[in-house]
Amino acid sequence: MRHSRIVQLAVICGLAWPPAAAAQEAARKGGSEAQFKAMDSDRVGKLSPAEHAAGAKRMFETMDRSKDGKVTEVEMDVAHQKRTGRIPAGDEMSSAEKIKVVDRNSDGILSAEEHAAGSRLMFGKMDTNKDGHLSPAEVEAGHAKLLSRKSEGESRK
């Protein structure tokens, strides 16, 4: 189901990527909690739609090494490895799979517009209490549910 795959990519790309240096530090020191704190620019303990969108935009810009407004599979692979220090594990979605989730024109490349749309959709899905903000618990639950290929397969059923 295309809609659920958009949600998965948005979690992977839209929320898990604070600015490059902070992302690298977060990956080393504390995973999603540190990433959440890096995105929570007003330090109120919740992410607003604007904070979430800004984090997604910074992530996209970090991945777009050629600065052409598009992210290829290779660029996404490089960014993932730089951020985490490793290639994706076997149970994680590949860069090609992530791109395919929101690649509306099916060109195999992620545009800034496609990425932003997926991120907005994910914000709405993760906001389970519908208060217009994301709590650390909502972010953690969204990541746990959507980051693996196993979840992707289950959501298609």
mmCIF file of C-alpha atoms in Angstrom:
data_model
loop_
_atom_site.group_PDB
_atom_site.id
_atom_site.type_symbol
_atom_site.label_atom_id
_atom_site.label_comp_id
_atom_site.label_asym_id
_atom_site.label_seq_id
_atom_site.Cartn_x
_atom_site.Cartn_y
_atom_site.Cartn_z
ATOM 1 C CA MET A 1 0.000 0.000 0.000
ATOM 2 C CA ARG A 2 1.656 3.231 -1.173
ATOM 3 C CA HIS A 3 0.264 5.385 1.660
ATOM 4 C CA SER A 4 1.838 3.273 4.417
ATOM 5 C CA ARG A 5 5.177 3.234 2.600
ATOM 6 C CA ILE A 6 5.116 7.050 2.499
ATOM 7 C CA VAL A 7 4.696 7.015 6.240
ATOM 8 C CA GLN A 8 7.690 4.717 6.608
ATOM 9 C CA LEU A 9 9.989 6.916 4.560
ATOM 10 C CA ALA A 10 8.873 10.014 6.364
ATOM 11 C CA VAL A 11 9.892 8.485 9.666
ATOM 12 C CA ILE A 12 13.181 7.357 8.262
ATOM 13 C CA CYS A 13 14.039 10.563 6.454
ATOM 14 C CA GLY A 14 11.942 13.299 7.922
ATOM 15 C CA LEU A 15 12.413 12.885 11.583
ATOM 16 C CA ALA A 16 15.577 10.951 12.164
ATOM 17 C CA TRP A 17 17.860 13.602 10.683
ATOM 18 C CA PRO A 18 18.724 16.696 12.645
ATOM 19 C CA PRO A 19 21.552 18.867 11.263
ATOM 20 C CA ALA A 20 24.524 16.827 10.079
ATOM 21 C CA ALA A 21 26.872 17.318 13.010
ATOM 22 C CA ALA A 22 24.099 16.878 15.559
ATOM 23 C CA ALA A 23 22.871 13.780 13.732
ATOM 24 C CA GLN A 24 26.277 12.162 13.887
ATOM 25 C CA GLU A 25 26.583 12.958 17.571
ATOM 26 C CA ALA A 26 23.028 11.749 18.257
ATOM 27 C CA ALA A 27 23.664 8.460 16.493
ATOM 28 C CA ARG A 28 26.783 7.906 18.592
ATOM 29 C CA LYS A 29 25.386 9.019 21.942
ATOM 30 C CA GLY A 30 21.734 8.345 22.271
ATOM 31 C CA GLY A 31 19.735 7.394 19.250
ATOM 32 C CA SER A 32 16.227 8.737 18.903
ATOM 33 C CA GLU A 33 16.191 10.603 22.232
ATOM 34 C CA ALA A 34 19.232 12.676 21.281
ATOM 35 C CA GLN A 35 17.873 13.171 17.770
ATOM 36 C CA PHE A 36 14.585 14.401 19.204
ATOM 37 C CA LYS A 37 16.390 16.901 21.430
ATOM 38 C CA ALA A 38 18.403 18.153 18.453
ATOM 39 C CA MET A 39 15.178 18.877 16.557
ATOM 40 C CA ASP A 40 13.350 20.434 19.530
ATOM 41 C CA SER A 41 14.670 23.927 18.846
ATOM 42 C CA ASP A 42 12.407 25.698 21.355
ATOM 43 C CA ARG A 43 13.236 23.102 24.038
ATOM 44 C CA VAL A 44 9.631 22.539 25.173
ATOM 45 C CA GLY A 45 9.804 18.753 24.937
ATOM 46 C CA LYS A 46 7.545 18.457 21.880
ATOM 47 C CA LEU A 47 8.107 18.884 18.163
ATOM 48 C CA SER A 48 5.902 21.348 16.343
ATOM 49 C CA PRO A 49 5.079 20.887 12.660
ATOM 50 C CA ALA A 50 7.566 23.687 11.896
ATOM 51 C CA GLU A 51 10.369 22.012 13.871
ATOM 52 C CA HIS A 52 9.638 18.696 12.189
ATOM 53 C CA ALA A 53 9.603 20.310 8.733
ATOM 54 C CA ALA A 54 12.842 22.183 9.454
ATOM 55 C CA GLY A 55 14.528 18.960 10.565
ATOM 56 C CA ALA A 56 13.321 17.180 7.434
ATOM 57 C CA LYS A 57 14.597 20.008 5.242
ATOM 58 C CA ARG A 58 18.019 19.989 6.932
ATOM 59 C CA MET A 59 18.194 16.238 6.488
ATOM 60 C CA PHE A 60 17.362 16.512 2.796
ATOM 61 C CA GLU A 61 19.988 19.218 2.332
ATOM 62 C CA THR A 62 22.551 17.043 4.099
ATOM 63 C CA MET A 63 21.803 14.122 1.782
ATOM 64 C CA ASP A 64 21.809 16.287 -1.367
ATOM 65 C CA ARG A 65 25.581 16.356 -1.762
ATOM 66 C CA SER A 66 25.406 17.597 -5.365
ATOM 67 C CA LYS A 67 23.111 20.470 -4.269
ATOM 68 C CA ASP A 68 20.787 19.932 -7.238
ATOM 69 C CA GLY A 69 17.554 19.617 -5.244
ATOM 70 C CA LYS A 70 17.455 15.845 -5.694
ATOM 71 C CA VAL A 71 18.708 12.869 -3.698
ATOM 72 C CA THR A 72 19.880 9.729 -5.427
ATOM 73 C CA GLU A 73 20.297 6.282 -3.927
ATOM 74 C CA VAL A 74 24.069 6.821 -3.783
ATOM 75 C CA GLU A 75 23.706 10.157 -1.986
ATOM 76 C CA MET A 76 21.342 8.600 0.537
ATOM 77 C CA ASP A 77 23.711 5.669 1.090
ATOM 78 C CA VAL A 78 26.635 8.030 1.714
ATOM 79 C CA ALA A 79 24.607 10.140 4.148
ATOM 80 C CA HIS A 80 23.392 7.066 6.045
ATOM 81 C CA GLN A 81 26.884 5.686 6.405
ATOM 82 C CA LYS A 82 28.283 9.066 7.446
ATOM 83 C CA ARG A 83 25.542 9.521 10.053
ATOM 84 C CA THR A 84 25.612 6.021 11.513
ATOM 85 C CA GLY A 85 29.077 4.771 10.646
ATOM 86 C CA ARG A 86 27.633 1.686 8.962
ATOM 87 C CA ILE A 87 25.649 0.474 5.993
ATOM 88 C CA PRO A 88 21.977 -0.385 6.593
ATOM 89 C CA ALA A 89 21.448 -3.710 8.333
ATOM 90 C CA GLY A 90 19.646 -6.516 6.531
ATOM 91 C CA ASP A 91 16.332 -5.784 8.243
ATOM 92 C CA GLU A 92 16.463 -2.064 7.370
ATOM 93 C CA MET A 93 15.085 -0.591 4.182
ATOM 94 C CA SER A 94 17.681 0.153 1.512
ATOM 95 C CA SER A 95 18.058 3.653 0.115
ATOM 96 C CA ALA A 96 16.398 2.529 -3.117
ATOM 97 C CA GLU A 97 13.424 1.209 -1.113
ATOM 98 C CA LYS A 98 13.173 4.443 0.861
ATOM 99 C CA ILE A 99 13.189 6.549 -2.283
ATOM 100 C CA LYS A 100 10.601 4.358 -3.958
ATOM 101 C CA VAL A 101 8.185 4.980 -1.093
ATOM 102 C CA VAL A 102 7.636 8.657 -1.996
ATOM 103 C CA ASP A 103 8.916 8.823 -5.554
ATOM 104 C CA ARG A 104 5.677 10.083 -7.086
ATOM 105 C CA ASN A 105 7.048 10.347 -10.620
ATOM 106 C CA SER A 106 8.871 6.978 -10.388
ATOM 107 C CA ASP A 107 12.189 8.359 -11.622
ATOM 108 C CA GLY A 108 14.220 6.682 -8.859
ATOM 109 C CA ILE A 109 15.259 10.043 -7.429
ATOM 110 C CA LEU A 110 13.878 11.815 -4.365
ATOM 111 C CA SER A 111 13.008 15.459 -4.992
ATOM 112 C CA ALA A 112 12.783 18.023 -2.213
ATOM 113 C CA GLU A 113 9.033 18.280 -2.826
ATOM 114 C CA GLU A 114 8.533 14.513 -2.606
ATOM 115 C CA HIS A 115 10.554 14.391 0.593
ATOM 116 C CA ALA A 116 8.660 17.296 2.190
ATOM 117 C CA ALA A 117 5.291 15.750 1.313
ATOM 118 C CA GLY A 118 6.278 12.442 2.901
ATOM 119 C CA SER A 119 7.506 14.225 5.997
ATOM 120 C CA ARG A 120 4.227 16.155 6.414
ATOM 121 C CA LEU A 121 2.251 12.961 6.061
ATOM 122 C CA MET A 122 4.384 11.230 8.644
ATOM 123 C CA PHE A 123 3.950 14.034 11.141
ATOM 124 C CA GLY A 124 0.200 13.525 10.990
ATOM 125 C CA LYS A 125 0.516 9.762 11.385
ATOM 126 C CA MET A 126 2.903 9.995 14.312
ATOM 127 C CA ASP A 127 0.742 12.560 16.145
ATOM 128 C CA THR A 128 -1.418 9.828 17.635
ATOM 129 C CA ASN A 129 -3.047 12.043 20.273
ATOM 130 C CA LYS A 130 -3.812 14.683 17.614
ATOM 131 C CA ASP A 131 -2.528 17.605 19.690
ATOM 132 C CA GLY A 132 -0.542 19.079 16.794
ATOM 133 C CA HIS A 133 2.843 18.194 18.301
ATOM 134 C CA LEU A 134 5.052 15.114 18.566
ATOM 135 C CA SER A 135 6.116 13.889 21.974
ATOM 136 C CA PRO A 136 9.241 11.800 22.491
ATOM 137 C CA ALA A 137 6.987 8.769 23.021
ATOM 138 C CA GLU A 138 5.175 9.345 19.714
ATOM 139 C CA VAL A 139 8.486 9.651 17.900
ATOM 140 C CA GLU A 140 9.864 6.503 19.526
ATOM 141 C CA ALA A 141 6.699 4.548 18.719
ATOM 142 C CA GLY A 142 6.782 5.751 15.121
ATOM 143 C CA HIS A 143 10.382 4.680 14.716
ATOM 144 C CA ALA A 144 9.844 1.316 16.337
ATOM 145 C CA LYS A 145 6.867 0.585 14.115
ATOM 146 C CA LEU A 146 8.161 1.771 10.801
ATOM 147 C CA LEU A 147 11.923 1.501 10.417
ATOM 148 C CA SER A 148 12.318 -2.089 9.330
ATOM 149 C CA ARG A 149 11.563 -4.093 6.226
ATOM 150 C CA LYS A 150 9.536 -6.405 8.438
ATOM 151 C CA SER A 151 7.187 -3.542 9.296
ATOM 152 C CA GLU A 152 7.024 -2.573 5.633
ATOM 153 C CA GLY A 153 5.903 -6.072 4.681
ATOM 154 C CA GLU A 154 3.366 -6.214 7.491
ATOM 155 C CA SER A 155 1.864 -2.861 6.530
ATOM 156 C CA ARG A 156 1.203 -4.084 3.013
ATOM 157 C CA LYS A 157 -1.021 -6.907 4.269
#
